[in-house]
mmCIF file with all atom_site columns, C-alpha atoms in Angstrom:
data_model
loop_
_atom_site.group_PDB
_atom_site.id
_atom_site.type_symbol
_atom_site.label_atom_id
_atom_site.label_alt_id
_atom_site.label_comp_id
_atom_site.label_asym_id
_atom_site.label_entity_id
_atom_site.label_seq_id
_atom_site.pdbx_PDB_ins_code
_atom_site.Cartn_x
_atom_site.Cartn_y
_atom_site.Cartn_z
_atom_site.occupancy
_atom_site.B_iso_or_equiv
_atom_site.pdbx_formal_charge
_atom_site.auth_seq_id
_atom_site.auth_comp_id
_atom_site.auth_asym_id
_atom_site.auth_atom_id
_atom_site.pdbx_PDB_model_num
ATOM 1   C CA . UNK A 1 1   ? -9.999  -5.901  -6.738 1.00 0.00 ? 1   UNK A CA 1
ATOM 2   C CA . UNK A 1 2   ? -10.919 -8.043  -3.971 1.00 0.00 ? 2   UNK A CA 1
ATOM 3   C CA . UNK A 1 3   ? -8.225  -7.295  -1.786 1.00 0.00 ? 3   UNK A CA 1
ATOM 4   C CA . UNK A 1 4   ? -8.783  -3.395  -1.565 1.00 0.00 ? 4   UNK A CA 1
ATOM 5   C CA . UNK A 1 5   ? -12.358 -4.546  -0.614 1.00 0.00 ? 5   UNK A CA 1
ATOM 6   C CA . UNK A 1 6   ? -11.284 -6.605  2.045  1.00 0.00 ? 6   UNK A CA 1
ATOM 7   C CA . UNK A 1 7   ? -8.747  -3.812  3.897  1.00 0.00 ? 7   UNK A CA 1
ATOM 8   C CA . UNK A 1 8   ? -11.443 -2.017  5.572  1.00 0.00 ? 8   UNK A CA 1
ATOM 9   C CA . UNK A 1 9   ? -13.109 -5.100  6.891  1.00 0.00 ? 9   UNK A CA 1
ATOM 10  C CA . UNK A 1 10  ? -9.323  -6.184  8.179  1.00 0.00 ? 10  UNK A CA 1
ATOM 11  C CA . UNK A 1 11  ? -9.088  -3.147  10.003 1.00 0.00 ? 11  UNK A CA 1
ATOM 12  C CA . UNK A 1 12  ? -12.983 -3.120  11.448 1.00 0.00 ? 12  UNK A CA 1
ATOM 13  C CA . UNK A 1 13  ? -11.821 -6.599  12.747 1.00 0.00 ? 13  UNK A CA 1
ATOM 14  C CA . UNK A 1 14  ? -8.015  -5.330  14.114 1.00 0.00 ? 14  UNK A CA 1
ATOM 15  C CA . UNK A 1 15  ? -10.307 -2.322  16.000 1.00 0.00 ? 15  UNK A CA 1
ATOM 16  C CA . UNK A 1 16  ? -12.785 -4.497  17.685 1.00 0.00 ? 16  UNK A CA 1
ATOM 17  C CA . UNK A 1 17  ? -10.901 -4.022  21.583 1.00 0.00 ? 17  UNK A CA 1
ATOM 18  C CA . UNK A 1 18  ? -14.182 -6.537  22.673 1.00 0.00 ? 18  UNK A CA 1
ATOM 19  C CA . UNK A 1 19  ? -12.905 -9.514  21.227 1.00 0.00 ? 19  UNK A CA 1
ATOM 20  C CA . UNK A 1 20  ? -9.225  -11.110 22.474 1.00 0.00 ? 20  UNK A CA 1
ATOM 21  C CA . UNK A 1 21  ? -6.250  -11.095 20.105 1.00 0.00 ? 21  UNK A CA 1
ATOM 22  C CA . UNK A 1 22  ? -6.497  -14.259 19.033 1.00 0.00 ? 22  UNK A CA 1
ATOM 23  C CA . UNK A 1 23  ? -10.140 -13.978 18.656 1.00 0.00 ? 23  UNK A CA 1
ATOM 24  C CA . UNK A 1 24  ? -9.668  -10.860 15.893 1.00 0.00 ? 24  UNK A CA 1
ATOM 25  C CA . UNK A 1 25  ? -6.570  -13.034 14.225 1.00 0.00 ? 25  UNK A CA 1
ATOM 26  C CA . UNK A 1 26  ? -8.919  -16.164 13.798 1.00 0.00 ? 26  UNK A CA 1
ATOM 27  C CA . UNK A 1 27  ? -12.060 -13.831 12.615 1.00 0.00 ? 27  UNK A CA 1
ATOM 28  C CA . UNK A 1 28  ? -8.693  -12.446 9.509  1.00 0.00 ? 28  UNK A CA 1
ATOM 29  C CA . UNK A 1 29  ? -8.164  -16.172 9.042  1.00 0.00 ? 29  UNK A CA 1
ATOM 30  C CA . UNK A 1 30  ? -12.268 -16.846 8.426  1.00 0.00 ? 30  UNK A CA 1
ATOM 31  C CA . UNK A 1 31  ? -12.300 -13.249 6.459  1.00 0.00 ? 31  UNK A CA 1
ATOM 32  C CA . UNK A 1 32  ? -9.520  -14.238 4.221  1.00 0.00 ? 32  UNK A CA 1
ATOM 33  C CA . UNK A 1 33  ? -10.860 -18.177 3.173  1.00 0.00 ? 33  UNK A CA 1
ATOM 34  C CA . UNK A 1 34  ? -14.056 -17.302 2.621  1.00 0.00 ? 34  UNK A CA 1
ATOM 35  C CA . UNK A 1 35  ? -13.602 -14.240 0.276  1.00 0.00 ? 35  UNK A CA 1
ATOM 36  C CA . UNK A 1 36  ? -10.282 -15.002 -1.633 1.00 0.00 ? 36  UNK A CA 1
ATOM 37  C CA . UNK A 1 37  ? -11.183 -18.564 -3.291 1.00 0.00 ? 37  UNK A CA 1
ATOM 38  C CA . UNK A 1 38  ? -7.833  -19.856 -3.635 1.00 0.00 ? 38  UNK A CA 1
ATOM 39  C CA . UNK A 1 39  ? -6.747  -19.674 -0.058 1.00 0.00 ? 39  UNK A CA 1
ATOM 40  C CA . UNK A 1 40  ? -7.492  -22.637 1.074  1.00 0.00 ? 40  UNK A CA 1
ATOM 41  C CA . UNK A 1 41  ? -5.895  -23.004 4.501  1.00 0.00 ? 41  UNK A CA 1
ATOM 42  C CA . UNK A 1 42  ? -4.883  -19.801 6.371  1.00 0.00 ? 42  UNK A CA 1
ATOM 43  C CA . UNK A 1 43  ? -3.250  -19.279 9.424  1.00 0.00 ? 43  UNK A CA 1
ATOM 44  C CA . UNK A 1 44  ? -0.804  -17.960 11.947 1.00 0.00 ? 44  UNK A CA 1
ATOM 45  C CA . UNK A 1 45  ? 2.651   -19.105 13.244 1.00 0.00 ? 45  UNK A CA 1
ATOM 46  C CA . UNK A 1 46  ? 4.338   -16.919 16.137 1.00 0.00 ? 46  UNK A CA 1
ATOM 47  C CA . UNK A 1 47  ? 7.876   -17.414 17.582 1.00 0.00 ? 47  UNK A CA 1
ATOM 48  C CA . UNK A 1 48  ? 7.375   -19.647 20.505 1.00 0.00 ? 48  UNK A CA 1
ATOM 49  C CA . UNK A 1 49  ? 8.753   -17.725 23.185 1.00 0.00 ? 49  UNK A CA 1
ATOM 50  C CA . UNK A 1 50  ? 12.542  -17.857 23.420 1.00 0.00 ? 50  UNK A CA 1
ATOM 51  C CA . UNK A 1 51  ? 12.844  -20.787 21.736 1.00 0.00 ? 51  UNK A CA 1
ATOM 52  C CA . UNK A 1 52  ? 13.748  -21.337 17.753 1.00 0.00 ? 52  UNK A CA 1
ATOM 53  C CA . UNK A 1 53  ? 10.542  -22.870 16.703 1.00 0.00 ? 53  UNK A CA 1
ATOM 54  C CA . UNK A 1 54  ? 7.212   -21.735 15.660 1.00 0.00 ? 54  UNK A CA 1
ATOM 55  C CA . UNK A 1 55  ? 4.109   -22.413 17.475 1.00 0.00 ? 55  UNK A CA 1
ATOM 56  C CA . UNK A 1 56  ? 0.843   -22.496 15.417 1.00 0.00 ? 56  UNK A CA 1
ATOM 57  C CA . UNK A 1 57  ? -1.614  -19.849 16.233 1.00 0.00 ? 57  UNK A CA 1
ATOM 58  C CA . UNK A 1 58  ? -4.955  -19.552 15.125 1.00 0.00 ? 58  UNK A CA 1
ATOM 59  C CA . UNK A 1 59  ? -5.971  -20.485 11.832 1.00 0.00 ? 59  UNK A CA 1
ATOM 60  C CA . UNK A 1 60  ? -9.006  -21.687 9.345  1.00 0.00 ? 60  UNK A CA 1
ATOM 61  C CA . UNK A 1 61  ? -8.955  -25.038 6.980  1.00 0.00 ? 61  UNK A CA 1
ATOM 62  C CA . UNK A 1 62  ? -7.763  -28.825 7.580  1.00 0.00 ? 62  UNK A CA 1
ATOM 63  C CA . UNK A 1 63  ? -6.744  -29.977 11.102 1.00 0.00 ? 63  UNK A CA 1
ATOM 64  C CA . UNK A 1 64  ? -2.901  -29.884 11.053 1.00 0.00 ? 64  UNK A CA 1
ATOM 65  C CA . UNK A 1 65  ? 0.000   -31.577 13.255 1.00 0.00 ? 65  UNK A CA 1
ATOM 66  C CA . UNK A 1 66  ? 2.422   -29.062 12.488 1.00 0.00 ? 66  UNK A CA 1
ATOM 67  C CA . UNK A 1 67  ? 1.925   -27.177 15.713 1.00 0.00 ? 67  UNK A CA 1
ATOM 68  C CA . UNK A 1 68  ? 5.578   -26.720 16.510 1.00 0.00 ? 68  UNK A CA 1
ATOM 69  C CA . UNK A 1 69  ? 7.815   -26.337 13.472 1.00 0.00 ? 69  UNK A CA 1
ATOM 70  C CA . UNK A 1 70  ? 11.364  -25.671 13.709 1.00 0.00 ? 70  UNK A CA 1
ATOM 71  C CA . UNK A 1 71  ? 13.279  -22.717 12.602 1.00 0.00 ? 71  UNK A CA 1
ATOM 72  C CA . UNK A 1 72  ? 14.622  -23.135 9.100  1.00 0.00 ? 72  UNK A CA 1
ATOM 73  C CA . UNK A 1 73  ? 12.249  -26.319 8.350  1.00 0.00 ? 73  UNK A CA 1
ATOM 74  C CA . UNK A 1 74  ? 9.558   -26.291 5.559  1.00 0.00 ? 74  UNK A CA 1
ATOM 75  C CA . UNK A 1 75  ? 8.605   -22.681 4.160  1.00 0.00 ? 75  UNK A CA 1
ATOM 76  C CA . UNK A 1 76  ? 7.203   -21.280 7.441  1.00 0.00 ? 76  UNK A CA 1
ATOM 77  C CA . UNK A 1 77  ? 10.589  -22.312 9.512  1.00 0.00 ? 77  UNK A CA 1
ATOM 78  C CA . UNK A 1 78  ? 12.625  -20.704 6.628  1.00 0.00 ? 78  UNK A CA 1
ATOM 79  C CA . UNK A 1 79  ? 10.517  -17.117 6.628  1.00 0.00 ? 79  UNK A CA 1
ATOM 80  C CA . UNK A 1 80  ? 11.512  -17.280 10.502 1.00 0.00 ? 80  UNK A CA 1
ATOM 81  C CA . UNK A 1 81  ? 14.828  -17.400 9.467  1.00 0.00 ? 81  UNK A CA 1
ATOM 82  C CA . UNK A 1 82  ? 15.322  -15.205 6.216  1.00 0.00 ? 82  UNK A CA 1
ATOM 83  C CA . UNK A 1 83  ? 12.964  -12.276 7.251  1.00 0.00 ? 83  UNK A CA 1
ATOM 84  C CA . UNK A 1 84  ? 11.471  -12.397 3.659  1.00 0.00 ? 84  UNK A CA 1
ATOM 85  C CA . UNK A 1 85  ? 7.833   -13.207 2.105  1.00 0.00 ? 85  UNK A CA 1
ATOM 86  C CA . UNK A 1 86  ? 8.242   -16.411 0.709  1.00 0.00 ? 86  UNK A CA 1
ATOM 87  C CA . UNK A 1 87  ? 5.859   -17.622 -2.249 1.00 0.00 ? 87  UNK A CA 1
ATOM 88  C CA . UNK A 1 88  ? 5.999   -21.573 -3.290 1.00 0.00 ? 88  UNK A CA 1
ATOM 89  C CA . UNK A 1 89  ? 3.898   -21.293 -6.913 1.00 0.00 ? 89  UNK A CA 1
ATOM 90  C CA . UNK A 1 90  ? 4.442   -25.416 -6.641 1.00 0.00 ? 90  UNK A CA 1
ATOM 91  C CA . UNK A 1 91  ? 5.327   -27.456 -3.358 1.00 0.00 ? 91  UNK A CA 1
ATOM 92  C CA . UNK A 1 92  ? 6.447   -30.899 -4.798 1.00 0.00 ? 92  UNK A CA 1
ATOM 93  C CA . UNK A 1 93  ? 9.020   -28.672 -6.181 1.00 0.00 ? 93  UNK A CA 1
ATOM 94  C CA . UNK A 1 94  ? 10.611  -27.815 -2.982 1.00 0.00 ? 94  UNK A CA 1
ATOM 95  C CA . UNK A 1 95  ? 12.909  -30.013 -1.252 1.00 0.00 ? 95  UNK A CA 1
ATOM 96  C CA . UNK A 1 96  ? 12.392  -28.545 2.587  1.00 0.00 ? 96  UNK A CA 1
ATOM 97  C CA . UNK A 1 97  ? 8.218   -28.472 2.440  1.00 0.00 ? 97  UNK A CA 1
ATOM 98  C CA . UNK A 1 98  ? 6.408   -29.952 5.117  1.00 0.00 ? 98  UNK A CA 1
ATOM 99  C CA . UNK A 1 99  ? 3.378   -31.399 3.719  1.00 0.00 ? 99  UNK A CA 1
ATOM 100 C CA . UNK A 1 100 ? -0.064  -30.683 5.439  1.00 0.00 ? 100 UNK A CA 1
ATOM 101 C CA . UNK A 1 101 ? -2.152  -32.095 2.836  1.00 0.00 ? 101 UNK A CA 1
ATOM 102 C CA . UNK A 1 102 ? -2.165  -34.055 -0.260 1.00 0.00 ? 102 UNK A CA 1
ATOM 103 C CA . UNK A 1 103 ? -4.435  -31.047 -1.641 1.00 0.00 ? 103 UNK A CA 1
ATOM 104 C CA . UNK A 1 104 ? -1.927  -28.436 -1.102 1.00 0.00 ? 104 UNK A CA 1
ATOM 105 C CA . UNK A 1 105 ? -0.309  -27.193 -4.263 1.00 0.00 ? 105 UNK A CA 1
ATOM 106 C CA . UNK A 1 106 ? 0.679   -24.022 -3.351 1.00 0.00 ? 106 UNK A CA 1
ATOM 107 C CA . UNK A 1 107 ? 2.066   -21.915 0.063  1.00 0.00 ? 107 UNK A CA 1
ATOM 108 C CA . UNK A 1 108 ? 2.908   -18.239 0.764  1.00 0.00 ? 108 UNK A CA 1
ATOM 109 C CA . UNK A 1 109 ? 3.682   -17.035 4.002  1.00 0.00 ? 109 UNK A CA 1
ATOM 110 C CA . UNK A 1 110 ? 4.723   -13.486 5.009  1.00 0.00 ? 110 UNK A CA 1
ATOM 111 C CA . UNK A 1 111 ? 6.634   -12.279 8.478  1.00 0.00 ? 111 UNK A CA 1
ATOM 112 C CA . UNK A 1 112 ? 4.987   -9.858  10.797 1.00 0.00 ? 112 UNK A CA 1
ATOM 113 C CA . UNK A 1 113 ? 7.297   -7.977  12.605 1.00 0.00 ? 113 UNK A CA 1
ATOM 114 C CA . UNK A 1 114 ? 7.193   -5.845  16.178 1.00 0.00 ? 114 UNK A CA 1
ATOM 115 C CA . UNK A 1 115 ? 9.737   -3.377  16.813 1.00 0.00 ? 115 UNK A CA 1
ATOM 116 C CA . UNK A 1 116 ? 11.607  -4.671  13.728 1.00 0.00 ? 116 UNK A CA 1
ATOM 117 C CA . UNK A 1 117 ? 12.067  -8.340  14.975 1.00 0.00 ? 117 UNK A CA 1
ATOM 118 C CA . UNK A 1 118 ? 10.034  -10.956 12.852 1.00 0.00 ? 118 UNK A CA 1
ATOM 119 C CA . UNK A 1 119 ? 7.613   -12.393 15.809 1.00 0.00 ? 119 UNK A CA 1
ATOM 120 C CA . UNK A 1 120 ? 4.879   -14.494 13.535 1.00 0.00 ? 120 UNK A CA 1
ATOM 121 C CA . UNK A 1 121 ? 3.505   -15.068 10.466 1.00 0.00 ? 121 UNK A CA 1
ATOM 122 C CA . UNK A 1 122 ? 0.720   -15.225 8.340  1.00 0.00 ? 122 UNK A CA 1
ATOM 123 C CA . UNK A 1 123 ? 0.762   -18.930 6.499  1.00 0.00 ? 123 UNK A CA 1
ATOM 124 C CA . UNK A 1 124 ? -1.787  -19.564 3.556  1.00 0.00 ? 124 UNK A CA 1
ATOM 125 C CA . UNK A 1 125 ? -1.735  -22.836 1.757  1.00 0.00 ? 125 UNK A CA 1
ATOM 126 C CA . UNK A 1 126 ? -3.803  -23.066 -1.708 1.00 0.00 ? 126 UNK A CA 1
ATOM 127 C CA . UNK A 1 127 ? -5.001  -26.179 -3.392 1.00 0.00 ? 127 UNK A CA 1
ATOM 128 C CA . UNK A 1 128 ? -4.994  -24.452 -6.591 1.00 0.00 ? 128 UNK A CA 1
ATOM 129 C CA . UNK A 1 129 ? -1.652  -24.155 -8.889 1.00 0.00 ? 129 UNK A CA 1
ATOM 130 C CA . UNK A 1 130 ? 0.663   -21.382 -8.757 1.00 0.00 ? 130 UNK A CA 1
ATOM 131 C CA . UNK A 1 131 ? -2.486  -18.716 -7.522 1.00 0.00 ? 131 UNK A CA 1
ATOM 132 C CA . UNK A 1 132 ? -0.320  -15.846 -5.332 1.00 0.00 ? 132 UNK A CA 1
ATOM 133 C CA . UNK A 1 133 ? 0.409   -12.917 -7.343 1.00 0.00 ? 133 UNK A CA 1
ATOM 134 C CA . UNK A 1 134 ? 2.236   -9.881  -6.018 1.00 0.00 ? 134 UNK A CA 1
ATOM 135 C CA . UNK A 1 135 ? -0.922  -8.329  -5.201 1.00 0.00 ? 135 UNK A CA 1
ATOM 136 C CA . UNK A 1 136 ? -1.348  -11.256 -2.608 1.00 0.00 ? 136 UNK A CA 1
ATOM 137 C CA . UNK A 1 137 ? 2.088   -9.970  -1.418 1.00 0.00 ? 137 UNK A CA 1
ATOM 138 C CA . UNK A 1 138 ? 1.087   -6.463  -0.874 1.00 0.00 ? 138 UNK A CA 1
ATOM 139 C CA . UNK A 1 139 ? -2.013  -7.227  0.564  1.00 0.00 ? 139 UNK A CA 1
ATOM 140 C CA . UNK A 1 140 ? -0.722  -9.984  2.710  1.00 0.00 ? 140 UNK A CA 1
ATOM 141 C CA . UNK A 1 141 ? 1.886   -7.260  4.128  1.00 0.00 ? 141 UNK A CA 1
ATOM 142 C CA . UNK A 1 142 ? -1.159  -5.119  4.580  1.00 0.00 ? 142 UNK A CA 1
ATOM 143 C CA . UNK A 1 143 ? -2.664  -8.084  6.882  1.00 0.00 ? 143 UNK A CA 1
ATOM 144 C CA . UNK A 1 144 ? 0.468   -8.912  8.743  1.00 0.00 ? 144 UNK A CA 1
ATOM 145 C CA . UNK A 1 145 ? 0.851   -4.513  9.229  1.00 0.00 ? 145 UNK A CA 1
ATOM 146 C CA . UNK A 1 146 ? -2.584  -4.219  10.375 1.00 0.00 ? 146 UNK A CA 1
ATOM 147 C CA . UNK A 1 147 ? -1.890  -7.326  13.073 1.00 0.00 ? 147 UNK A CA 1
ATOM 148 C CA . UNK A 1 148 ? 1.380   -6.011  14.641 1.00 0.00 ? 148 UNK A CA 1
ATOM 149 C CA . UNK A 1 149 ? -0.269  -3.278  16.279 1.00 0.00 ? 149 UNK A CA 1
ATOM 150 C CA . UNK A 1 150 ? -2.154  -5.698  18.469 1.00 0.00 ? 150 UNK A CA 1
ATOM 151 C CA . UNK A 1 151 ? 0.372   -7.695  19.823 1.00 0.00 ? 151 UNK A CA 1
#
């Protein structure tokens, strides 16, 4: 499976104290769109300071304007809020997404979490149908694991 291939190289790239945080999180966002073919856009999303919004972090794909997104707005602002991996198999079926792109069919997005307290996310948008699997859960909780213990 792809994504027990890909662990190793995750945590070669969370090890590597030469390169800044957000240097390491952008070289997961490259890792993760070029070898999983489905993921599309991928990105992070950490809890902009004390207030309730997210502020986008680094991240691989289309140019987006969501740079600050509100707690409890679209799927990333809800996750903020509920604490829980949330997996959209179909985004014109959900009434609070904020749409990126026209070529985005599909979102999951999973908290990271310091200490206990949900601080980020990782935010993956597919163009292809209903593609996330719980194995893209697991894994994804892997990722989001791996990155806590650098911030």
């Amino acid at each position: 499976m792809i994504f027990e291939n890909l662990k190793p190289q995750v945590e070669t790239i969370i090890s590597n104290e030469q390169k800044t945080v957000d240097e390491r999180l952008l070289e997961i966002c490259e890792l993760l769109e070029k070898h999983i073919k489905y993921y599309n856009w991928v990105g992070f999303y950490f809890k902009n300071g004390d207030k309730e919004e997210l502020k986008l972090g680094p991240y691989v794909g289309e140019p987006t304007d969501h740079t600050i997104i509100p707690f409890g707005k679209g799927i990333c602002g809800q996750v903020a809020v509920s604490n829980q991996n949330f997996v959209v198999p179909d985004v014109s079926a959900q009434d609070n997404y904020i749409a990126c792109s026209i070529t985005v069919k599909a979102e999951i997005v999973v908290p990271i979490f310091v200490n206990g307290e949900n601080i980020g996310q990782i935010d993956i948008d597919s163009n292809t149908p209903d593609p996330f699997t719980e194995a893209d859960e697991r894994f994804l909780e892997f990722v989001c694991a791996k990155v806590a213990e650098i911030l």
